[in-house]
PDB file of C-alpha atoms in Angstrom:
ATOM      1  CA  MET A   1     112.092  38.699  -1.441  1.00  0.00           C
ATOM      2  CA  ASN A   2     110.088  35.560  -0.725  1.00  0.00           C
ATOM      3  CA  ASN A   3     106.449  35.289  -1.914  1.00  0.00           C
ATOM      4  CA  LEU A   4     103.700  32.874  -0.918  1.00  0.00           C
ATOM      5  CA  HIS A   5     100.694  33.088  -3.234  1.00  0.00           C
ATOM      6  CA  ILE A   6      97.505  31.257  -2.286  1.00  0.00           C
ATOM      7  CA  LYS A   7      94.675  31.312  -4.803  1.00  0.00           C
ATOM      8  CA  ASN A   8      91.132  29.926  -4.474  1.00  0.00           C
ATOM      9  CA  LEU A   9      92.212  27.247  -1.972  1.00  0.00           C
ATOM     10  CA  SER A  10      89.312  24.994  -0.881  1.00  0.00           C
ATOM     11  CA  LYS A  11      89.040  21.992   1.374  1.00  0.00           C
ATOM     12  CA  THR A  12      85.907  20.080   2.424  1.00  0.00           C
ATOM     13  CA  TYR A  13      86.118  17.223   4.929  1.00  0.00           C
ATOM     14  CA  ALA A  14      84.336  13.917   4.508  1.00  0.00           C
ATOM     15  CA  ASN A  15      81.649  14.966   6.982  1.00  0.00           C
ATOM     16  CA  GLY A  16      80.745  17.909   4.734  1.00  0.00           C
ATOM     17  CA  THR A  17      82.524  20.585   6.745  1.00  0.00           C
ATOM     18  CA  LYS A  18      83.940  23.256   4.476  1.00  0.00           C
ATOM     19  CA  ALA A  19      87.216  24.063   6.240  1.00  0.00           C
ATOM     20  CA  LEU A  20      88.596  26.335   3.498  1.00  0.00           C
ATOM     21  CA  ASP A  21      86.350  28.204   1.027  1.00  0.00           C
ATOM     22  CA  ALA A  22      88.225  29.674  -1.942  1.00  0.00           C
ATOM     23  CA  ILE A  23      90.898  31.368   0.183  1.00  0.00           C
ATOM     24  CA  SER A  24      93.261  33.752  -1.594  1.00  0.00           C
ATOM     25  CA  LEU A  25      96.236  35.517   0.033  1.00  0.00           C
ATOM     26  CA  ASP A  26      99.538  37.099  -0.975  1.00  0.00           C
ATOM     27  CA  ILE A  27     102.213  36.923   1.696  1.00  0.00           C
ATOM     28  CA  HIS A  28     105.725  38.456   1.502  1.00  0.00           C
ATOM     29  CA  ASN A  29     108.763  38.798   3.823  1.00  0.00           C
ATOM     30  CA  GLY A  30     107.871  39.988   7.311  1.00  0.00           C
ATOM     31  CA  MET A  31     105.305  39.059   9.923  1.00  0.00           C
ATOM     32  CA  PHE A  32     101.875  38.071   8.642  1.00  0.00           C
ATOM     33  CA  GLY A  33      99.112  37.614  11.219  1.00  0.00           C
ATOM     34  CA  LEU A  34      96.330  35.120  10.564  1.00  0.00           C
ATOM     35  CA  LEU A  35      93.541  35.990  12.975  1.00  0.00           C
ATOM     36  CA  GLY A  36      90.394  34.026  13.684  1.00  0.00           C
ATOM     37  CA  PRO A  37      88.436  32.254  16.424  1.00  0.00           C
ATOM     38  CA  ASN A  38      88.894  28.600  17.214  1.00  0.00           C
ATOM     39  CA  GLY A  39      87.555  26.520  14.359  1.00  0.00           C
ATOM     40  CA  ALA A  40      87.942  29.340  11.831  1.00  0.00           C
ATOM     41  CA  GLY A  41      90.202  27.285   9.557  1.00  0.00           C
ATOM     42  CA  LYS A  42      93.564  28.664  10.608  1.00  0.00           C
ATOM     43  CA  SER A  43      95.182  25.307  11.499  1.00  0.00           C
ATOM     44  CA  THR A  44      93.724  23.663   8.400  1.00  0.00           C
ATOM     45  CA  LEU A  45      95.312  26.376   6.248  1.00  0.00           C
ATOM     46  CA  MET A  46      98.681  26.018   7.988  1.00  0.00           C
ATOM     47  CA  LYS A  47      98.683  22.249   7.598  1.00  0.00           C
ATOM     48  CA  THR A  48      97.731  22.595   3.914  1.00  0.00           C
ATOM     49  CA  ILE A  49     100.531  25.073   3.218  1.00  0.00           C
ATOM     50  CA  VAL A  50     103.187  22.806   4.785  1.00  0.00           C
ATOM     51  CA  GLY A  51     101.904  19.735   2.927  1.00  0.00           C
ATOM     52  CA  LEU A  52     100.486  17.833   5.903  1.00  0.00           C
ATOM     53  CA  GLN A  53      97.010  17.913   4.409  1.00  0.00           C
ATOM     54  CA  SER A  54      95.642  17.718   0.867  1.00  0.00           C
ATOM     55  CA  TYR A  55      93.276  20.266  -0.657  1.00  0.00           C
ATOM     56  CA  ASP A  56      90.437  19.924  -3.115  1.00  0.00           C
ATOM     57  CA  SER A  57      91.075  22.840  -5.449  1.00  0.00           C
ATOM     58  CA  GLY A  58      93.094  26.021  -5.877  1.00  0.00           C
ATOM     59  CA  THR A  59      96.885  26.633  -5.988  1.00  0.00           C
ATOM     60  CA  ILE A  60      99.707  27.349  -3.537  1.00  0.00           C
ATOM     61  CA  THR A  61     102.770  28.943  -5.127  1.00  0.00           C
ATOM     62  CA  PHE A  62     105.992  29.625  -3.217  1.00  0.00           C
ATOM     63  CA  ASN A  63     108.639  31.721  -5.022  1.00  0.00           C
ATOM     64  CA  GLU A  64     106.981  30.909  -8.356  1.00  0.00           C
ATOM     65  CA  LYS A  65     106.922  27.142  -7.753  1.00  0.00           C
ATOM     66  CA  ASN A  66     103.582  25.298  -7.555  1.00  0.00           C
ATOM     67  CA  ILE A  67     103.592  23.474  -4.193  1.00  0.00           C
ATOM     68  CA  GLY A  68     100.886  21.061  -5.310  1.00  0.00           C
ATOM     69  CA  GLU A  69     103.238  19.796  -8.023  1.00  0.00           C
ATOM     70  CA  HIS A  70     106.537  20.242  -6.098  1.00  0.00           C
ATOM     71  CA  SER A  71     105.704  19.680  -2.401  1.00  0.00           C
ATOM     72  CA  GLN A  72     109.331  19.023  -1.446  1.00  0.00           C
ATOM     73  CA  ILE A  73     110.340  22.575  -2.451  1.00  0.00           C
ATOM     74  CA  ILE A  74     108.507  24.262   0.421  1.00  0.00           C
ATOM     75  CA  LYS A  75     109.359  21.492   2.880  1.00  0.00           C
ATOM     76  CA  LYS A  76     113.070  22.086   2.305  1.00  0.00           C
ATOM     77  CA  GLN A  77     112.671  25.789   2.990  1.00  0.00           C
ATOM     78  CA  LEU A  78     110.194  25.522   5.837  1.00  0.00           C
ATOM     79  CA  GLY A  79     110.340  26.026   9.589  1.00  0.00           C
ATOM     80  CA  TYR A  80     107.208  24.898  11.406  1.00  0.00           C
ATOM     81  CA  LEU A  81     106.156  25.327  15.038  1.00  0.00           C
ATOM     82  CA  PRO A  82     102.809  23.568  15.483  1.00  0.00           C
ATOM     83  CA  GLN A  83     100.418  24.400  18.327  1.00  0.00           C
ATOM     84  CA  ASP A  84     101.465  21.228  20.171  1.00  0.00           C
ATOM     85  CA  PHE A  85     104.703  19.414  19.505  1.00  0.00           C
ATOM     86  CA  GLY A  86     106.073  16.370  21.292  1.00  0.00           C
ATOM     87  CA  VAL A  87     109.706  15.716  22.207  1.00  0.00           C
ATOM     88  CA  TYR A  88     111.670  12.594  22.962  1.00  0.00           C
ATOM     89  CA  PRO A  89     112.041  12.148  26.688  1.00  0.00           C
ATOM     90  CA  HIS A  90     115.436  12.257  28.423  1.00  0.00           C
ATOM     91  CA  ILE A  91     117.195  13.833  25.408  1.00  0.00           C
ATOM     92  CA  SER A  92     119.024  17.158  25.919  1.00  0.00           C
ATOM     93  CA  ALA A  93     118.136  20.246  23.891  1.00  0.00           C
ATOM     94  CA  PHE A  94     121.578  20.116  22.253  1.00  0.00           C
ATOM     95  CA  ASN A  95     121.329  16.480  21.190  1.00  0.00           C
ATOM     96  CA  LEU A  96     117.734  16.779  20.060  1.00  0.00           C
ATOM     97  CA  LEU A  97     118.617  19.717  17.819  1.00  0.00           C
ATOM     98  CA  HIS A  98     121.427  17.642  16.320  1.00  0.00           C
ATOM     99  CA  HIS A  99     118.957  14.855  15.610  1.00  0.00           C
ATOM    100  CA  LEU A 100     116.450  17.283  14.020  1.00  0.00           C
ATOM    101  CA  GLY A 101     119.266  18.984  12.047  1.00  0.00           C
ATOM    102  CA  ILE A 102     120.164  15.635  10.436  1.00  0.00           C
ATOM    103  CA  LEU A 103     116.532  15.072   9.529  1.00  0.00           C
ATOM    104  CA  LYS A 104     116.530  18.522   7.912  1.00  0.00           C
ATOM    105  CA  GLY A 105     119.510  17.528   5.780  1.00  0.00           C
ATOM    106  CA  ILE A 106     122.283  19.389   7.681  1.00  0.00           C
ATOM    107  CA  LEU A 107     124.675  16.467   7.432  1.00  0.00           C
ATOM    108  CA  HIS A 108     127.991  18.215   8.078  1.00  0.00           C
ATOM    109  CA  LYS A 109     128.548  17.938  11.854  1.00  0.00           C
ATOM    110  CA  LYS A 110     130.630  21.098  12.219  1.00  0.00           C
ATOM    111  CA  GLU A 111     128.081  23.221  10.313  1.00  0.00           C
ATOM    112  CA  ARG A 112     125.246  21.682  12.326  1.00  0.00           C
ATOM    113  CA  ASN A 113     127.090  22.382  15.599  1.00  0.00           C
ATOM    114  CA  ILE A 114     127.645  26.045  14.679  1.00  0.00           C
ATOM    115  CA  GLN A 115     124.005  26.530  13.761  1.00  0.00           C
ATOM    116  CA  ILE A 116     122.724  24.854  16.909  1.00  0.00           C
ATOM    117  CA  LEU A 117     124.916  26.838  19.331  1.00  0.00           C
ATOM    118  CA  SER A 118     123.956  30.051  17.549  1.00  0.00           C
ATOM    119  CA  LEU A 119     120.211  29.232  17.750  1.00  0.00           C
ATOM    120  CA  LEU A 120     120.428  28.234  21.442  1.00  0.00           C
ATOM    121  CA  GLU A 121     122.059  31.570  22.125  1.00  0.00           C
ATOM    122  CA  LYS A 122     119.454  33.441  20.047  1.00  0.00           C
ATOM    123  CA  THR A 123     116.619  31.771  21.933  1.00  0.00           C
ATOM    124  CA  ASN A 124     118.282  32.286  25.324  1.00  0.00           C
ATOM    125  CA  LEU A 125     118.665  28.560  25.943  1.00  0.00           C
ATOM    126  CA  LEU A 126     122.399  28.113  25.755  1.00  0.00           C
ATOM    127  CA  ALA A 127     122.725  27.754  29.525  1.00  0.00           C
ATOM    128  CA  HIS A 128     120.147  24.933  29.358  1.00  0.00           C
ATOM    129  CA  LYS A 129     121.533  23.056  26.355  1.00  0.00           C
ATOM    130  CA  ASP A 130     122.296  19.915  28.393  1.00  0.00           C
ATOM    131  CA  LYS A 131     118.865  19.721  30.057  1.00  0.00           C
ATOM    132  CA  ALA A 132     116.166  17.371  28.760  1.00  0.00           C
ATOM    133  CA  VAL A 133     113.609  19.329  26.740  1.00  0.00           C
ATOM    134  CA  HIS A 134     110.644  17.504  28.357  1.00  0.00           C
ATOM    135  CA  THR A 135     111.631  19.216  31.674  1.00  0.00           C
ATOM    136  CA  PHE A 136     111.495  22.750  30.151  1.00  0.00           C
ATOM    137  CA  SER A 137     108.820  25.256  31.158  1.00  0.00           C
ATOM    138  CA  GLY A 138     106.156  26.235  28.614  1.00  0.00           C
ATOM    139  CA  GLY A 139     108.065  29.332  27.518  1.00  0.00           C
ATOM    140  CA  MET A 140     111.331  27.472  27.252  1.00  0.00           C
ATOM    141  CA  ARG A 141     109.690  24.789  25.132  1.00  0.00           C
ATOM    142  CA  GLN A 142     108.243  27.413  22.807  1.00  0.00           C
ATOM    143  CA  ARG A 143     111.674  29.022  22.404  1.00  0.00           C
ATOM    144  CA  PHE A 144     113.130  25.554  21.716  1.00  0.00           C
ATOM    145  CA  GLY A 145     110.382  25.141  19.143  1.00  0.00           C
ATOM    146  CA  ILE A 146     111.574  28.278  17.394  1.00  0.00           C
ATOM    147  CA  ALA A 147     115.172  27.069  17.515  1.00  0.00           C
ATOM    148  CA  GLN A 148     114.244  23.809  15.779  1.00  0.00           C
ATOM    149  CA  ALA A 149     112.075  25.716  13.259  1.00  0.00           C
ATOM    150  CA  LEU A 150     115.091  27.891  12.331  1.00  0.00           C
ATOM    151  CA  LEU A 151     117.413  24.950  11.650  1.00  0.00           C
ATOM    152  CA  GLY A 152     118.563  24.978   8.050  1.00  0.00           C
ATOM    153  CA  ASN A 153     117.868  28.695   7.538  1.00  0.00           C
ATOM    154  CA  PRO A 154     114.268  28.369   6.252  1.00  0.00           C
ATOM    155  CA  LYS A 155     112.668  31.069   4.022  1.00  0.00           C
ATOM    156  CA  ILE A 156     109.194  30.562   5.435  1.00  0.00           C
ATOM    157  CA  ILE A 157     108.285  29.957   9.109  1.00  0.00           C
ATOM    158  CA  ILE A 158     104.830  29.019  10.290  1.00  0.00           C
ATOM    159  CA  VAL A 159     103.890  29.285  13.963  1.00  0.00           C
ATOM    160  CA  ASP A 160     100.473  28.075  15.167  1.00  0.00           C
ATOM    161  CA  GLU A 161      99.090  29.682  18.387  1.00  0.00           C
ATOM    162  CA  PRO A 162     102.669  30.140  19.661  1.00  0.00           C
ATOM    163  CA  THR A 163     101.963  32.161  22.838  1.00  0.00           C
ATOM    164  CA  ALA A 164      98.931  30.182  24.116  1.00  0.00           C
ATOM    165  CA  GLY A 165      99.507  29.330  27.729  1.00  0.00           C
ATOM    166  CA  LEU A 166     102.609  31.512  28.208  1.00  0.00           C
ATOM    167  CA  ASP A 167     102.815  33.978  31.074  1.00  0.00           C
ATOM    168  CA  PRO A 168     103.050  37.710  30.094  1.00  0.00           C
ATOM    169  CA  MET A 169     106.851  37.850  30.447  1.00  0.00           C
ATOM    170  CA  GLU A 170     107.512  34.753  28.353  1.00  0.00           C
ATOM    171  CA  ARG A 171     104.979  35.937  25.798  1.00  0.00           C
ATOM    172  CA  HIS A 172     106.799  39.292  25.494  1.00  0.00           C
ATOM    173  CA  ARG A 173     110.160  37.527  25.175  1.00  0.00           C
ATOM    174  CA  PHE A 174     108.837  35.178  22.557  1.00  0.00           C
ATOM    175  CA  ASN A 175     107.249  37.953  20.536  1.00  0.00           C
ATOM    176  CA  ASN A 176     110.475  39.926  20.538  1.00  0.00           C
ATOM    177  CA  LEU A 177     112.258  36.877  19.198  1.00  0.00           C
ATOM    178  CA  LEU A 178     109.744  36.425  16.388  1.00  0.00           C
ATOM    179  CA  SER A 179     110.045  40.096  15.455  1.00  0.00           C
ATOM    180  CA  GLU A 180     113.857  39.852  15.124  1.00  0.00           C
ATOM    181  CA  ILE A 181     113.620  36.770  12.913  1.00  0.00           C
ATOM    182  CA  GLY A 182     110.896  38.198  10.639  1.00  0.00           C
ATOM    183  CA  GLU A 183     113.010  40.796   8.846  1.00  0.00           C
ATOM    184  CA  HIS A 184     114.361  38.529   6.109  1.00  0.00           C
ATOM    185  CA  VAL A 185     111.853  35.644   5.903  1.00  0.00           C
ATOM    186  CA  ILE A 186     108.100  35.071   5.813  1.00  0.00           C
ATOM    187  CA  ILE A 187     106.652  34.371   9.237  1.00  0.00           C
ATOM    188  CA  ILE A 188     102.985  33.424   9.404  1.00  0.00           C
ATOM    189  CA  LEU A 189     101.612  33.901  12.884  1.00  0.00           C
ATOM    190  CA  SER A 190      98.368  31.984  13.282  1.00  0.00           C
ATOM    191  CA  THR A 191      96.569  33.078  16.469  1.00  0.00           C
ATOM    192  CA  HIS A 192      93.318  34.179  18.097  1.00  0.00           C
ATOM    193  CA  LEU A 193      95.218  36.771  20.200  1.00  0.00           C
ATOM    194  CA  VAL A 194      94.568  40.164  18.589  1.00  0.00           C
ATOM    195  CA  GLU A 195      97.288  41.885  20.664  1.00  0.00           C
ATOM    196  CA  ASP A 196     100.047  39.734  19.228  1.00  0.00           C
ATOM    197  CA  VAL A 197      99.027  40.654  15.649  1.00  0.00           C
ATOM    198  CA  GLN A 198      98.672  44.347  16.485  1.00  0.00           C
ATOM    199  CA  ASN A 199     102.146  44.415  18.111  1.00  0.00           C
ATOM    200  CA  LEU A 200     104.041  42.344  15.566  1.00  0.00           C
ATOM    201  CA  CYS A 201     102.469  42.185  12.140  1.00  0.00           C
ATOM    202  CA  THR A 202     102.602  44.646   9.201  1.00  0.00           C
ATOM    203  CA  GLU A 203     100.056  42.554   7.261  1.00  0.00           C
ATOM    204  CA  MET A 204      97.225  40.336   8.344  1.00  0.00           C
ATOM    205  CA  ALA A 205      94.074  38.448   7.419  1.00  0.00           C
ATOM    206  CA  ILE A 206      90.966  37.694   9.450  1.00  0.00           C
ATOM    207  CA  ILE A 207      89.344  34.376   8.619  1.00  0.00           C
ATOM    208  CA  ASN A 208      86.232  32.655   9.899  1.00  0.00           C
ATOM    209  CA  LYS A 209      84.329  29.595   8.780  1.00  0.00           C
ATOM    210  CA  GLY A 210      86.944  28.996   6.112  1.00  0.00           C
ATOM    211  CA  ASN A 211      86.610  32.405   4.516  1.00  0.00           C
ATOM    212  CA  VAL A 212      88.939  35.413   4.368  1.00  0.00           C
ATOM    213  CA  LEU A 213      86.893  38.308   5.761  1.00  0.00           C
ATOM    214  CA  LEU A 214      89.540  40.948   5.183  1.00  0.00           C
ATOM    215  CA  SER A 215      93.297  41.188   4.528  1.00  0.00           C
ATOM    216  CA  GLY A 216      95.815  44.004   4.490  1.00  0.00           C
ATOM    217  CA  SER A 217      97.531  46.362   6.920  1.00  0.00           C
ATOM    218  CA  PRO A 218      96.264  46.376  10.530  1.00  0.00           C
ATOM    219  CA  GLU A 219      97.000  50.082  10.665  1.00  0.00           C
ATOM    220  CA  TYR A 220      94.823  50.728   7.608  1.00  0.00           C
ATOM    221  CA  TYR A 221      91.810  48.971   9.074  1.00  0.00           C
ATOM    222  CA  VAL A 222      92.180  50.616  12.495  1.00  0.00           C
ATOM    223  CA  LYS A 223      92.280  54.051  10.815  1.00  0.00           C
ATOM    224  CA  ALA A 224      89.167  53.154   8.771  1.00  0.00           C
ATOM    225  CA  ILE A 225      87.025  52.921  11.932  1.00  0.00           C
ATOM    226  CA  GLU A 226      88.711  55.748  13.871  1.00  0.00           C
ATOM    227  CA  GLY A 227      86.010  58.173  15.109  1.00  0.00           C
ATOM    228  CA  LYS A 228      83.335  55.491  14.939  1.00  0.00           C
ATOM    229  CA  VAL A 229      83.985  53.719  18.252  1.00  0.00           C
ATOM    230  CA  TRP A 230      82.220  54.931  21.430  1.00  0.00           C
ATOM    231  CA  LYS A 231      82.226  53.715  24.991  1.00  0.00           C
ATOM    232  CA  LYS A 232      79.949  53.938  27.994  1.00  0.00           C
ATOM    233  CA  GLN A 233      79.740  52.518  31.516  1.00  0.00           C
ATOM    234  CA  ILE A 234      76.494  50.693  32.304  1.00  0.00           C
ATOM    235  CA  ASP A 235      74.937  48.567  34.984  1.00  0.00           C
ATOM    236  CA  LYS A 236      75.094  44.843  34.217  1.00  0.00           C
ATOM    237  CA  GLU A 237      71.291  44.552  34.096  1.00  0.00           C
ATOM    238  CA  GLN A 238      71.238  47.166  31.344  1.00  0.00           C
ATOM    239  CA  LEU A 239      73.304  45.051  28.947  1.00  0.00           C
ATOM    240  CA  THR A 240      70.402  43.177  27.237  1.00  0.00           C
ATOM    241  CA  GLU A 241      68.550  46.470  26.553  1.00  0.00           C
ATOM    242  CA  HIS A 242      71.722  48.078  25.100  1.00  0.00           C
ATOM    243  CA  GLN A 243      72.382  45.004  22.896  1.00  0.00           C
ATOM    244  CA  LYS A 244      68.946  45.544  21.318  1.00  0.00           C
ATOM    245  CA  THR A 245      69.569  49.274  20.707  1.00  0.00           C
ATOM    246  CA  PHE A 246      73.230  49.609  19.827  1.00  0.00           C
ATOM    247  CA  ASP A 247      75.853  47.828  17.666  1.00  0.00           C
ATOM    248  CA  ILE A 248      77.972  46.637  20.575  1.00  0.00           C
ATOM    249  CA  ILE A 249      81.548  45.673  19.613  1.00  0.00           C
ATOM    250  CA  SER A 250      82.664  44.360  22.994  1.00  0.00           C
ATOM    251  CA  THR A 251      82.005  44.408  26.760  1.00  0.00           C
ATOM    252  CA  GLN A 252      84.716  44.670  29.396  1.00  0.00           C
ATOM    253  CA  LEU A 253      84.828  44.822  33.169  1.00  0.00           C
ATOM    254  CA  GLN A 254      87.097  47.614  34.478  1.00  0.00           C
ATOM    255  CA  ALA A 255      87.462  47.830  38.278  1.00  0.00           C
ATOM    256  CA  GLY A 256      84.274  45.855  38.630  1.00  0.00           C
ATOM    257  CA  LYS A 257      82.289  48.176  36.402  1.00  0.00           C
ATOM    258  CA  LEU A 258      80.880  47.067  33.011  1.00  0.00           C
ATOM    259  CA  HIS A 259      81.944  49.114  30.008  1.00  0.00           C
ATOM    260  CA  ILE A 260      80.625  48.680  26.507  1.00  0.00           C
ATOM    261  CA  LYS A 261      82.100  49.738  23.165  1.00  0.00           C
ATOM    262  CA  VAL A 262      79.758  50.400  20.267  1.00  0.00           C
ATOM    263  CA  PHE A 263      80.280  51.069  16.586  1.00  0.00           C
ATOM    264  CA  ALA A 264      78.395  54.109  15.126  1.00  0.00           C
ATOM    265  CA  ASP A 265      79.099  56.786  12.530  1.00  0.00           C
ATOM    266  CA  GLU A 266      77.878  59.449  14.962  1.00  0.00           C
ATOM    267  CA  GLN A 267      77.586  59.676  18.754  1.00  0.00           C
ATOM    268  CA  PRO A 268      74.864  57.218  19.704  1.00  0.00           C
ATOM    269  CA  SER A 269      73.696  59.380  22.666  1.00  0.00           C
ATOM    270  CA  HIS A 270      75.065  62.023  24.908  1.00  0.00           C
ATOM    271  CA  GLU A 271      76.117  59.333  27.472  1.00  0.00           C
ATOM    272  CA  PHE A 272      78.656  57.845  25.079  1.00  0.00           C
ATOM    273  CA  VAL A 273      82.183  59.249  24.750  1.00  0.00           C
ATOM    274  CA  PRO A 274      84.567  58.740  21.849  1.00  0.00           C
ATOM    275  CA  THR A 275      87.399  56.282  22.330  1.00  0.00           C
ATOM    276  CA  SER A 276      90.445  55.349  20.229  1.00  0.00           C
ATOM    277  CA  ALA A 277      89.908  52.452  17.877  1.00  0.00           C
ATOM    278  CA  ASP A 278      92.232  49.431  17.992  1.00  0.00           C
ATOM    279  CA  LEU A 279      92.684  46.164  16.131  1.00  0.00           C
ATOM    280  CA  GLU A 280      90.374  44.344  18.583  1.00  0.00           C
ATOM    281  CA  ASP A 281      87.566  46.674  17.479  1.00  0.00           C
ATOM    282  CA  VAL A 282      88.341  45.800  13.849  1.00  0.00           C
ATOM    283  CA  TYR A 283      88.361  42.126  14.668  1.00  0.00           C
ATOM    284  CA  PHE A 284      85.043  42.027  16.536  1.00  0.00           C
ATOM    285  CA  THR A 285      83.206  44.278  14.076  1.00  0.00           C
ATOM    286  CA  THR A 286      84.456  42.090  11.214  1.00  0.00           C
ATOM    287  CA  LEU A 287      83.368  38.832  12.885  1.00  0.00           C
ATOM    288  CA  LYS A 288      79.946  40.262  13.760  1.00  0.00           C
ATOM    289  CA  LYS A 289      79.209  40.706  10.046  1.00  0.00           C
ATOM    290  CA  THR A 290      79.389  36.913   9.582  1.00  0.00           C
ATOM    291  CA  VAL A 291      77.156  35.971  12.507  1.00  0.00           C
TER     292      VAL A 291
END
């Protein structure tokens, strides 16, 4: 069992922005979702964990080793898929993985070859192994990104906004791939897409403005607000009035009609009907507390 322990991690930039504010998390094998809006501190935390950015105070421990004192330990056991990654032009997927494998310390050519062919098959790219990666579609590039992240059999994999820009089919395929991989290693999924965390992750944290707002099981938090979420269809011009009166979680257009969801311990009025809670409701109610 792998364990990543983050305690009181803080980072303030030179301009005074507090990107991380005493963040503490315990992460074990499986899929861990890190949810938050753009600018919440997710990417800063990911870069800090992988050693691409320094931190001011706190500790990061991976499998009982202090990463601040032994940064190479996590780097040798890490797979990282950043939000944007560049590739060398005119180099095939197969040859680029060989190059990256050497950089990761897989020096035996036969071992490297076996790993690469296996990963290309796992990511459904074997038929495209001789094509230049810069010609791949967005979904193919993301799957290639996972293949390179898995080189060297890492114990911790970090993926930053991995499904942004993917069409629904590619997103579904990519998420299935992540789910298969996450049984024996730590995968940290950093995203603002609530649905991905709800579908994939057994543990999660919501962060905003550098703070952890909650952490634990998505299922637990959804159950905690079950029976407290209500919905109603309104005219668009009624929205401002309802915002003053009710604790609105979210608004959504359905077939051209505006529907609102509100949070309340009891039925707000006879016009509201109960509706099942989901992780999006947890997410928005949590963020509203920090506004």
